[in-house]
CSV table of C-alpha atoms and ligand atoms in Angstrom, one decimal:
chain,number,residue,atom,x,y,z
D,1,MET,CA,4.6,-24.5,14.9
D,2,THR,CA,2.1,-25.1,12.6
D,3,GLU,CA,2.2,-27.4,10.0
D,4,TYR,CA,4.0,-26.7,6.3
D,5,SER,CA,1.7,-25.1,4.0
D,6,LYS,CA,3.0,-24.8,0.6
D,7,GLY,CA,2.6,-21.2,-0.9
D,8,LEU,CA,0.9,-20.7,2.3
D,9,GLU,CA,-2.2,-22.2,0.9
D,10,GLY,CA,-4.7,-22.3,3.8
D,11,VAL,CA,-3.1,-20.2,6.4
D,12,ILE,CA,-4.7,-17.5,8.1
D,13,ALA,CA,-2.3,-14.6,8.2
D,14,ALA,CA,-4.4,-11.5,9.2
D,15,GLU,CA,-7.6,-10.6,10.0
D,16,THR,CA,-9.4,-8.1,8.0
D,17,GLU,CA,-13.0,-5.8,8.0
D,18,MET,CA,-12.6,-5.1,4.1
D,19,SER,CA,-13.4,-8.2,1.9
D,20,PHE,CA,-14.9,-11.2,2.1
D,21,ILE,CA,-14.9,-14.3,-0.2
D,22,ASP,CA,-16.2,-17.7,-0.1
D,23,GLY,CA,-14.3,-19.4,-2.8
D,24,LYS,CA,-16.8,-22.4,-2.9
D,25,LYS,CA,-19.8,-20.3,-3.8
D,26,GLY,CA,-18.2,-18.2,-5.8
D,27,VAL,CA,-19.0,-15.0,-3.3
D,28,LEU,CA,-17.1,-11.7,-2.9
D,29,GLU,CA,-18.2,-9.2,-0.8
D,30,TYR,CA,-16.2,-5.8,0.5
D,31,VAL,CA,-17.7,-4.7,4.0
D,32,GLY,CA,-20.4,-7.2,3.5
D,33,ILE,CA,-21.7,-5.5,0.3
D,34,PRO,CA,-21.7,-8.1,-2.7
D,35,ILE,CA,-19.4,-6.7,-5.4
D,36,GLY,CA,-22.1,-7.1,-8.0
D,37,GLU,CA,-24.3,-5.2,-5.8
D,38,LEU,CA,-21.1,-2.3,-5.6
D,39,SER,CA,-20.5,-2.8,-9.3
D,40,ALA,CA,-23.8,-1.9,-10.4
D,41,ASN,CA,-24.5,0.8,-7.9
D,42,SER,CA,-21.1,2.5,-6.5
D,43,THR,CA,-18.5,4.6,-7.5
D,44,PHE,CA,-14.5,3.8,-7.3
D,45,GLU,CA,-14.7,6.8,-4.9
D,46,GLU,CA,-17.7,6.0,-3.0
D,47,THR,CA,-16.0,2.2,-2.6
D,48,VAL,CA,-12.2,3.4,-1.4
D,49,PHE,CA,-14.3,5.4,0.9
D,50,LEU,CA,-15.9,2.1,2.3
D,51,LEU,CA,-12.9,-0.1,2.5
D,52,TRP,CA,-11.0,2.4,4.4
D,53,ASN,CA,-14.3,3.8,6.7
D,54,LYS,CA,-16.2,0.6,6.4
D,55,LYS,CA,-19.5,2.0,6.1
D,56,LEU,CA,-20.7,3.9,2.8
D,57,PRO,CA,-20.1,7.3,3.3
D,58,LYS,CA,-23.0,9.7,4.0
D,59,LYS,CA,-23.7,12.7,1.1
D,60,GLY,CA,-21.3,14.9,2.5
D,61,GLU,CA,-18.5,12.5,3.4
D,62,LEU,CA,-18.7,11.4,0.2
D,63,ALA,CA,-18.0,14.9,-1.4
D,64,GLU,CA,-15.2,15.7,1.3
D,65,PHE,CA,-13.6,12.7,0.2
D,66,THR,CA,-13.9,13.4,-3.5
D,67,ALA,CA,-12.8,16.9,-3.0
D,68,GLN,CA,-9.8,15.4,-0.8
D,69,LEU,CA,-8.8,13.1,-3.7
D,70,ARG,CA,-9.2,15.9,-6.5
D,71,ASP,CA,-7.2,18.3,-4.5
D,72,ARG,CA,-4.3,15.9,-4.5
D,73,TYR,CA,-4.6,15.0,-8.4
D,74,ALA,CA,-1.4,16.3,-9.6
D,75,PRO,CA,1.5,15.0,-8.9
D,76,PRO,CA,4.9,16.6,-8.2
D,77,GLU,CA,6.9,18.4,-11.1
D,78,GLN,CA,10.0,16.4,-10.2
D,79,ILE,CA,8.5,13.1,-10.5
D,80,LEU,CA,7.3,14.2,-14.1
D,81,ASP,CA,10.7,15.5,-14.7
D,82,MET,CA,12.2,12.2,-13.9
D,83,ILE,CA,9.3,10.3,-16.1
D,84,ARG,CA,10.8,11.9,-19.0
D,85,THR,CA,14.1,10.6,-18.5
D,86,LEU,CA,13.1,7.2,-18.4
D,87,PRO,CA,13.6,4.3,-21.5
D,88,LYS,CA,10.4,4.6,-23.8
D,89,GLU,CA,10.5,1.1,-24.1
D,90,ALA,CA,10.3,0.6,-20.4
D,91,GLY,CA,7.2,-1.5,-18.9
D,92,THR,CA,4.8,0.6,-17.3
D,93,MET,CA,4.6,-1.3,-14.1
D,94,HIS,CA,8.6,-0.8,-13.7
D,95,VAL,CA,7.9,2.8,-14.3
D,96,LEU,CA,5.1,2.8,-11.6
D,97,ARG,CA,7.1,1.1,-9.2
D,98,THR,CA,9.6,2.9,-9.5
D,99,VAL,CA,7.8,6.3,-9.7
D,100,ILE,CA,5.4,5.4,-6.3
D,101,SER,CA,8.8,5.0,-4.8
D,102,ALA,CA,10.4,8.2,-5.3
D,103,LEU,CA,7.1,9.9,-4.6
D,104,GLY,CA,8.8,8.5,-0.9
D,105,MET,CA,11.5,11.0,-1.6
D,106,HIS,CA,9.9,14.1,-2.2
D,107,ASP,CA,8.0,13.3,1.1
D,108,ASP,CA,9.5,15.6,3.7
D,109,ASP,CA,7.5,13.2,6.2
D,110,ALA,CA,7.8,9.9,4.4
D,111,ASN,CA,8.4,7.8,7.2
D,112,ALA,CA,5.5,8.3,9.6
D,113,ASN,CA,3.3,5.8,10.3
D,114,ASP,CA,0.7,6.7,12.7
D,115,LEU,CA,-2.8,6.0,11.3
D,116,GLU,CA,-3.7,10.0,10.0
D,117,ALA,CA,-0.4,9.9,8.3
D,118,ALA,CA,-1.0,6.7,6.4
D,119,ARG,CA,-4.2,8.2,5.8
D,120,GLN,CA,-2.9,11.2,4.4
D,121,LYS,CA,-0.1,9.6,2.3
D,122,SER,CA,-2.4,6.7,0.7
D,123,LEU,CA,-4.8,9.5,-0.5
D,124,THR,CA,-2.3,11.1,-2.3
D,125,ILE,CA,-1.2,8.3,-3.7
D,126,LEU,CA,-4.0,7.2,-5.1
D,127,ALA,CA,-4.7,10.4,-6.4
D,128,GLN,CA,-1.7,10.8,-8.3
D,129,ALA,CA,-0.8,7.2,-9.6
D,130,PRO,CA,-2.8,8.1,-12.6
D,131,ALA,CA,-1.2,11.1,-13.8
D,132,LEU,CA,2.0,9.0,-13.3
D,133,VAL,CA,0.7,6.1,-15.8
D,134,ALA,CA,-0.3,8.9,-18.2
D,135,ALA,CA,2.4,10.7,-18.1
D,136,PHE,CA,5.2,7.9,-19.1
D,137,ASP,CA,2.3,6.9,-21.8
D,138,ARG,CA,2.5,9.9,-23.3
D,139,HIS,CA,6.2,10.5,-22.7
D,140,ARG,CA,6.8,7.4,-24.8
D,141,LYS,CA,4.2,8.2,-27.3
D,142,GLY,CA,6.5,11.9,-27.4
D,143,ARG,CA,3.5,13.5,-26.5
D,144,ASP,CA,2.8,16.2,-23.9
D,145,TYR,CA,2.1,15.8,-20.8
D,146,ILE,CA,-1.7,16.6,-19.7
D,147,ALA,CA,-2.2,17.8,-16.5
D,148,PRO,CA,-5.2,16.5,-14.3
D,149,ASP,CA,-8.5,18.1,-14.4
D,150,PRO,CA,-10.2,18.4,-10.9
D,151,SER,CA,-13.1,18.6,-11.9
D,152,LEU,CA,-13.2,14.8,-13.5
D,153,THR,CA,-13.6,11.7,-11.3
D,154,PHE,CA,-11.1,9.6,-10.8
D,155,ALA,CA,-12.0,7.2,-14.2
D,156,GLU,CA,-12.8,9.7,-16.3
D,157,ASN,CA,-9.7,11.9,-15.7
D,158,PHE,CA,-7.4,9.3,-15.8
D,159,LEU,CA,-8.6,8.4,-19.2
D,160,TYR,CA,-8.6,12.1,-20.1
D,161,MET,CA,-4.6,12.3,-19.2
D,162,LEU,CA,-4.0,9.8,-21.3
D,163,ASN,CA,-6.0,10.2,-24.6
D,164,GLY,CA,-6.6,14.3,-24.4
D,165,LYS,CA,-10.1,14.3,-24.8
D,166,LYS,CA,-12.4,13.4,-22.2
D,167,PRO,CA,-14.1,10.1,-22.1
D,168,THR,CA,-17.8,9.4,-23.1
D,169,GLU,CA,-19.6,8.3,-20.5
D,170,THR,CA,-20.3,4.9,-21.0
D,171,MET,CA,-16.4,4.6,-21.2
D,172,ALA,CA,-15.9,6.5,-17.9
D,173,ARG,CA,-18.5,3.7,-16.0
D,174,ALA,CA,-17.1,1.1,-17.6
D,175,PHE,CA,-13.2,2.2,-16.2
D,176,ASP,CA,-15.0,3.1,-13.2
D,177,ILE,CA,-16.7,-0.1,-12.6
D,178,CYS,CA,-13.1,-2.0,-13.5
D,179,MET,CA,-11.4,-0.1,-10.8
D,180,ILE,CA,-14.6,-0.9,-8.3
D,181,LEU,CA,-13.9,-5.1,-9.0
D,182,HIS,CA,-10.3,-4.9,-8.5
D,183,ALA,CA,-9.8,-2.9,-5.7
D,184,ASP,CA,-9.8,-5.3,-3.2
D,185,HIS,CA,-9.3,-9.1,-2.6
D,186,GLY,CA,-8.4,-10.4,0.7
D,187,LEU,CA,-5.0,-11.1,1.6
D,188,ASN,CA,-3.7,-11.6,-2.1
D,189,ASN,CA,0.1,-12.0,-2.7
D,190,SER,CA,0.4,-8.5,-3.7
D,191,THR,CA,-1.8,-7.2,-0.7
D,192,PHE,CA,0.3,-9.8,1.8
D,193,THR,CA,3.3,-8.1,0.9
D,194,ALA,CA,2.3,-4.8,1.7
D,195,ARG,CA,1.5,-5.7,5.1
D,196,VAL,CA,4.8,-7.9,5.3
D,197,VAL,CA,6.2,-4.6,4.3
D,198,ILE,CA,4.7,-2.3,6.7
D,199,SER,CA,4.8,-4.9,9.6
D,200,THR,CA,8.3,-4.1,9.8
D,201,LEU,CA,7.2,-0.4,10.4
D,202,SER,CA,9.3,0.9,7.5
D,203,ASP,CA,7.3,3.2,5.1
D,204,ILE,CA,4.0,3.4,3.0
D,205,TYR,CA,5.9,3.8,-0.2
D,206,SER,CA,8.3,0.8,0.3
D,207,ALA,CA,4.9,-1.0,1.2
D,208,LEU,CA,3.4,-0.3,-1.9
D,209,THR,CA,6.6,-0.3,-4.2
D,210,ALA,CA,6.8,-4.0,-3.3
D,211,ALA,CA,3.1,-4.5,-4.1
D,212,VAL,CA,3.7,-3.3,-7.1
D,213,GLY,CA,6.1,-5.6,-7.8
D,214,SER,CA,4.1,-8.6,-6.7
D,215,LEU,CA,1.4,-7.8,-8.6
D,216,ARG,CA,3.2,-7.4,-11.9
D,217,GLY,CA,4.1,-11.1,-11.8
D,218,PRO,CA,1.8,-13.3,-14.5
D,219,LEU,CA,0.4,-15.9,-12.0
D,220,HIS,CA,-0.9,-12.6,-10.1
D,221,GLY,CA,-2.5,-9.3,-12.0
D,222,GLY,CA,0.2,-9.8,-14.9
D,223,ALA,CA,-2.5,-12.3,-15.8
D,224,ASN,CA,-4.6,-9.5,-17.6
D,225,GLU,CA,-1.8,-9.1,-19.9
D,226,GLY,CA,-1.1,-12.5,-20.7
D,227,VAL,CA,-5.2,-13.2,-21.5
D,228,MET,CA,-4.7,-11.0,-24.3
D,229,VAL,CA,-1.5,-11.9,-25.6
D,230,MET,CA,-3.6,-15.5,-25.8
D,231,LEU,CA,-6.4,-13.9,-27.8
D,232,ASN,CA,-4.0,-12.5,-30.1
D,233,GLU,CA,-2.4,-15.5,-30.7
D,234,ILE,CA,-5.4,-17.4,-31.6
D,235,PRO,CA,-6.5,-15.7,-35.2
D,236,THR,CA,-10.2,-17.2,-35.1
D,237,VAL,CA,-12.9,-18.6,-32.8
D,238,ALA,CA,-12.6,-21.9,-34.4
D,239,ASP,CA,-8.9,-21.8,-33.5
D,240,ALA,CA,-9.7,-22.3,-30.0
D,241,GLU,CA,-10.1,-25.2,-29.2
D,242,LYS,CA,-7.2,-26.5,-30.6
D,243,TYR,CA,-4.9,-24.0,-28.9
D,244,VAL,CA,-6.3,-24.3,-25.5
D,245,MET,CA,-6.0,-28.5,-25.9
D,246,GLU,CA,-2.5,-28.3,-27.1
D,247,LYS,CA,-1.4,-26.0,-24.3
D,248,LEU,CA,-3.3,-28.7,-21.8
D,249,ALA,CA,-1.6,-31.2,-23.1
D,250,ASN,CA,1.9,-29.2,-22.9
D,251,LYS,CA,0.3,-28.8,-18.8
D,252,ASP,CA,0.6,-25.1,-19.9
D,253,ARG,CA,-1.3,-22.4,-18.2
D,254,ILE,CA,-4.5,-20.9,-19.5
D,255,MET,CA,-4.0,-17.5,-18.5
D,256,GLY,CA,-7.0,-15.6,-16.7
D,257,PHE,CA,-8.2,-19.1,-15.0
D,258,GLY,CA,-7.5,-20.7,-12.2
D,259,HIS,CA,-7.7,-19.2,-8.4
D,260,ARG,CA,-6.2,-20.2,-4.9
D,261,VAL,CA,-9.3,-19.0,-3.4
D,262,TYR,CA,-12.0,-19.8,-6.0
D,263,LYS,CA,-13.4,-22.9,-7.3
D,264,ALA,CA,-16.3,-21.3,-8.8
D,265,LYS,CA,-16.7,-19.0,-10.9
D,266,ASP,CA,-14.9,-15.8,-9.7
D,267,PRO,CA,-17.6,-13.4,-9.3
D,268,ARG,CA,-15.7,-10.1,-11.0
D,269,ALA,CA,-15.6,-12.4,-13.9
D,270,THR,CA,-19.3,-12.5,-14.3
D,271,ASP,CA,-19.3,-9.0,-13.8
D,272,LEU,CA,-16.7,-8.5,-16.1
D,273,GLN,CA,-18.0,-11.0,-18.7
D,274,LYS,CA,-21.2,-8.8,-19.1
D,275,LEU,CA,-19.0,-5.8,-20.0
D,276,ALA,CA,-16.8,-7.1,-21.7
D,277,LYS,CA,-19.7,-8.3,-24.0
D,278,LYS,CA,-21.5,-5.0,-24.2
D,279,LEU,CA,-17.8,-3.1,-25.0
D,280,ALA,CA,-17.1,-5.7,-27.3
D,281,GLU,CA,-20.5,-5.3,-29.1
D,282,ASP,CA,-20.1,-1.3,-29.2
D,283,THR,CA,-16.6,-1.1,-30.5
D,284,GLY,CA,-16.6,-4.0,-33.0
D,285,ASN,CA,-14.5,-6.1,-31.3
D,286,THR,CA,-16.7,-9.1,-31.0
D,287,ASP,CA,-14.3,-11.3,-32.2
D,288,LEU,CA,-12.4,-10.7,-28.9
D,289,TYR,CA,-15.4,-11.5,-26.5
D,290,GLU,CA,-16.4,-14.4,-28.9
D,291,LYS,CA,-12.8,-16.5,-28.6
D,292,SER,CA,-13.2,-15.5,-25.1
D,293,SER,CA,-16.1,-17.3,-24.2
D,294,LYS,CA,-15.3,-20.4,-26.8
D,295,ILE,CA,-12.1,-20.4,-24.7
D,296,GLU,CA,-14.6,-20.8,-21.2
D,297,GLU,CA,-16.4,-22.6,-22.9
D,298,ILE,CA,-13.6,-25.5,-23.5
D,299,MET,CA,-11.8,-24.7,-20.0
D,300,GLU,CA,-15.1,-25.5,-18.1
D,301,ARG,CA,-15.6,-28.9,-19.7
D,302,GLU,CA,-12.3,-30.1,-19.7
D,303,VAL,CA,-11.2,-28.7,-16.1
D,304,GLY,CA,-14.2,-27.3,-14.7
D,305,SER,CA,-14.4,-30.8,-12.5
D,306,LYS,CA,-10.9,-29.6,-11.0
D,307,GLY,CA,-12.6,-25.9,-9.9
D,308,ILE,CA,-10.7,-24.0,-13.0
D,309,TYR,CA,-12.9,-21.1,-13.7
D,310,PRO,CA,-12.3,-17.8,-15.5
D,311,ASN,CA,-10.7,-15.7,-12.8
D,312,VAL,CA,-10.8,-11.5,-13.1
D,313,ASP,CA,-7.8,-11.6,-15.5
D,314,PHE,CA,-9.8,-12.9,-18.2
D,315,TYR,CA,-12.6,-10.6,-19.2
D,316,SER,CA,-11.0,-7.8,-18.2
D,317,ALA,CA,-8.5,-8.2,-21.2
D,318,THR,CA,-11.4,-7.8,-23.5
D,319,THR,CA,-12.5,-4.9,-21.4
D,320,TYR,CA,-9.4,-2.6,-21.5
D,321,HIS,CA,-8.8,-3.6,-24.9
D,322,CYS,CA,-12.0,-2.0,-25.8
D,323,ILE,CA,-12.0,1.0,-24.0
D,324,GLY,CA,-8.9,1.4,-25.9
D,325,LEU,CA,-5.9,0.8,-23.5
D,326,GLU,CA,-2.6,-0.5,-24.5
D,327,LEU,CA,-1.4,-3.7,-23.9
D,328,ASP,CA,1.2,-3.1,-20.7
D,329,LEU,CA,-1.2,-0.6,-19.4
D,330,PHE,CA,-4.1,-3.4,-18.3
D,331,THR,CA,-1.7,-4.7,-15.0
D,332,PRO,CA,-1.2,-0.9,-14.3
D,333,MET,CA,-4.9,0.0,-14.1
D,334,PHE,CA,-5.2,-3.3,-11.9
D,335,ALA,CA,-2.7,-1.6,-9.4
D,336,LEU,CA,-4.4,2.0,-9.5
D,337,SER,CA,-7.7,0.4,-8.2
D,338,ARG,CA,-5.5,-1.7,-6.0
D,339,LEU,CA,-3.8,1.0,-4.4
D,340,GLY,CA,-7.1,1.5,-2.7
D,341,GLY,CA,-6.9,-2.0,-1.3
D,342,TRP,CA,-3.3,-1.9,-0.8
D,343,SER,CA,-3.4,1.2,1.5
D,344,GLY,CA,-6.6,0.0,3.5
D,345,HIS,CA,-4.8,-3.0,4.4
D,346,ILE,CA,-1.6,-1.3,5.6
D,347,ILE,CA,-3.8,1.0,7.5
D,348,GLU,CA,-5.0,-2.7,9.5
D,349,GLN,CA,-1.8,-3.7,9.8
D,350,LEU,CA,-0.9,-0.5,11.5
D,351,THR,CA,-4.1,-0.5,13.8
D,352,ASP,CA,-3.1,-3.7,15.4
D,353,ASN,CA,0.5,-4.6,14.2
D,354,ARG,CA,2.8,-7.6,14.9
D,355,LEU,CA,5.8,-8.1,12.5
D,356,PHE,CA,5.5,-10.7,10.2
D,357,ARG,CA,8.0,-13.6,10.8
D,358,PRO,CA,7.2,-16.8,9.8
D,359,GLY,CA,9.0,-20.0,10.1
D,360,ALA,CA,11.3,-22.0,7.6
D,361,LYS,CA,11.1,-25.9,7.6
D,362,TYR,CA,15.0,-26.6,7.3
D,363,VAL,CA,15.3,-29.8,4.9
D,364,GLY,CA,19.1,-29.7,4.9
D,365,PRO,CA,21.6,-31.8,6.6
D,366,HIS,CA,23.2,-30.9,10.3
D,367,ASP,CA,26.4,-31.7,12.1
D,368,GLN,CA,28.4,-31.5,8.4
D,369,PRO,CA,32.3,-31.0,9.0
D,370,TYR,CA,33.9,-27.9,7.9
D,371,THR,CA,36.0,-28.9,4.9
D,372,PRO,CA,38.7,-25.9,4.4
D,373,VAL,CA,38.9,-24.7,1.2
D,374,GLU,CA,41.9,-26.5,-0.3
D,375,LYS,CA,40.4,-29.9,0.5
D,376,ARG,CA,36.8,-29.9,-0.9
E,401,CMC,N1,-4.5,-23.4,-16.8
E,401,CMC,C1,-4.5,-24.9,-16.4
E,401,CMC,N2,-4.2,-25.8,-15.5
E,401,CMC,C2,-4.4,-24.8,-14.5
E,401,CMC,C3,-4.4,-23.6,-14.3
E,401,CMC,C4,-4.6,-22.8,-15.6
E,401,CMC,N3,-4.7,-21.6,-15.5
E,401,CMC,N4,-4.3,-23.1,-13.0
E,401,CMC,C5,-4.3,-24.5,-12.1
E,401,CMC,N5,-4.2,-25.3,-13.0
E,401,CMC,C6,-4.1,-26.7,-12.6
E,401,CMC,C7,-2.4,-27.0,-12.5
E,401,CMC,O1,-2.0,-27.2,-13.3
E,401,CMC,C8,-2.7,-27.9,-11.2
E,401,CMC,O2,-3.2,-29.3,-12.2
E,401,CMC,P1,-2.5,-30.5,-11.6
E,401,CMC,O3,-3.1,-31.0,-10.4
E,401,CMC,O4,-2.9,-31.4,-12.5
E,401,CMC,O5,-0.8,-30.7,-11.4
E,401,CMC,C9,-3.6,-27.5,-10.5
E,401,CMC,O6,-4.8,-26.6,-11.7
E,401,CMC,C10,-3.5,-26.7,-9.6
E,401,CMC,O7,-2.4,-25.5,-9.9
E,401,CMC,P2,-1.8,-25.0,-8.6
E,401,CMC,O8,-0.9,-24.0,-9.2
E,401,CMC,O9,-1.3,-25.6,-7.7
E,401,CMC,O10,-2.8,-23.8,-7.8
E,401,CMC,P3,-2.6,-22.9,-7.2
E,401,CMC,O11,-3.7,-22.6,-6.7
E,401,CMC,O12,-1.5,-22.8,-7.1
E,401,CMC,O13,-2.8,-21.7,-8.5
E,401,CMC,C11,-3.0,-20.0,-9.9
E,401,CMC,C12,-3.5,-20.1,-8.5
E,401,CMC,C13,-4.0,-18.2,-10.0
E,401,CMC,C14,-1.7,-19.3,-9.7
E,401,CMC,C15,-3.4,-20.6,-11.2
E,401,CMC,O14,-4.4,-20.7,-11.0
E,401,CMC,C16,-2.7,-20.0,-12.4
E,401,CMC,O15,-1.6,-20.0,-12.6
E,401,CMC,N6,-3.5,-19.3,-13.1
E,401,CMC,C17,-2.9,-18.5,-14.3
E,401,CMC,C18,-2.6,-17.2,-14.1
E,401,CMC,C19,-3.5,-16.5,-13.7
E,401,CMC,O16,-4.7,-16.1,-14.2
E,401,CMC,N7,-3.4,-15.7,-12.9
E,401,CMC,C20,-4.4,-14.7,-12.2
E,401,CMC,C21,-4.9,-15.4,-10.4
E,401,CMC,S1,-6.4,-14.4,-10.3
E,401,CMC,C22,-6.2,-12.7,-9.9
E,401,CMC,C23,-4.9,-12.1,-9.7
E,401,CMC,O17,-4.6,-12.8,-8.3
E,401,CMC,O18,-4.3,-11.6,-10.2
C-alpha cells in the first residue's frame, strides 16, 4: 500500500491519451495540441473527434462524424414528456442528471459495454443532451419545446432550441469556444467518477449520471454559478476590494480561483478572459468584466504567491451571462461540453479496464468488546 494522500492529491490513478496538464506552467493540451490553438481554430465537433480518436479528423471523417451527431439530435419523445412533468423550480443540473439516467431506460441495449456500443451511446447522449436542457428551460418558462435543427452546429443548435431563434455568428462561435475549452481536463473529479463507475462494468448511463452529480458541486463545475452570484453581490468595481478582503479574512473561498493542479493561471481562463471582455463590450456588460478583472488583481496581490489564480470557471461566468444564459444553466453548459470528455474517458477505461478499488487507512480502535445493548 502506498502512503495516504488526502483528496488523492498527487496520485496517478489512470492513463489517458486525451489531455495533458502542466499545472506549474499553466499548460493544457488535448492530444498534444495546446488548448489555445484549438479554441482559436477548431470546433467543438472536431475537438470531440480528436479526443475520442486521438487525431484530428480528415475532411471526410469530420463530415461523417458531424452528420452522425446531427442525425441523433432529437431525443426520445418519452423523455420530453417526462420533462413536462418535472417541477418548474427544479435545478437544471438535477434535471440533466435525471434525464441522462432516464435515457438508459429507453435504450434496449443499455448494458452493452463493448467499445463500439460505448462509442455509439456516447454519440447519442452527447447529441441529445442539449435538446433536453433546452426543453427543460422552455418548460419552466411555459414555452413550447423547439425541435433540434440538424442543419445547425452543436453550438448553434443549442442556442436555437433555447431561444427559438438562430444565434448570431459571434454568439454561436463564442459558445462553441466555451464548449471546446470545457471538453476535457485530465482526471478531474467528475471524470474520475465516470471512470470509477464504468470500471465496475456498470453502464454508460450510470457513469455519466454520476459524473453530472459530481460536476454540480461548488468546488467543481458549480463554481461558475458561484462566480456569477459573487459578481451580482458586488455593486460596483469600487466595492470589489472590500468584498474580497472580507471573504479572505473570513477564510471563505473566492469562487473561480484556485485549482488542485494549476498553480499558475489556468490557460482556459486566459482564453475565456479575452472572450468575456469582447462579449461584455458587445453586450453592454463591461461592469461585469471590470469587476472580474479587479477581483483578479486583488486575488493576485493577496494570494497569488500561494499559487491561487483564476480557473476556467472565473471568466466563463461573464461569458455565459453575455451569451444570454440564465444563472442555473452555467453548470449544465459545462456538462454539455464535458460529456465529450467523460465519454472519451469511459471508452479509455473500457479499453483497458481494471476495477477501481483503493484502500482506506483504518484509524479506529481494535479489539473492542461487544457490549450488549442493555449495558451500553
Ligand atoms: N479562495 C481563497 N482561498 C483559496 C481558494 C479560493 N478560491 N482556493 C484555495 N484557497 C486556499 C485555501 O484556503 C488553502 O489555504 P491555507 O493553506 O491557508 O489553508 C489553500 O489555498 C489550499 O486550499 P485547498 O482547498 O487545500 O486546495 P485544493 O487543491 O483542495 O483546492 C479547489 C482546489 C478548486 C477546491 C479550491 O481552490 C477551491 O475551493 N476553489 C474555489 C472553487 C472553484 O473555483 N472551483 C473550480 C475548480 S476548477 C474547475 C472545475 O474543477 O470545475
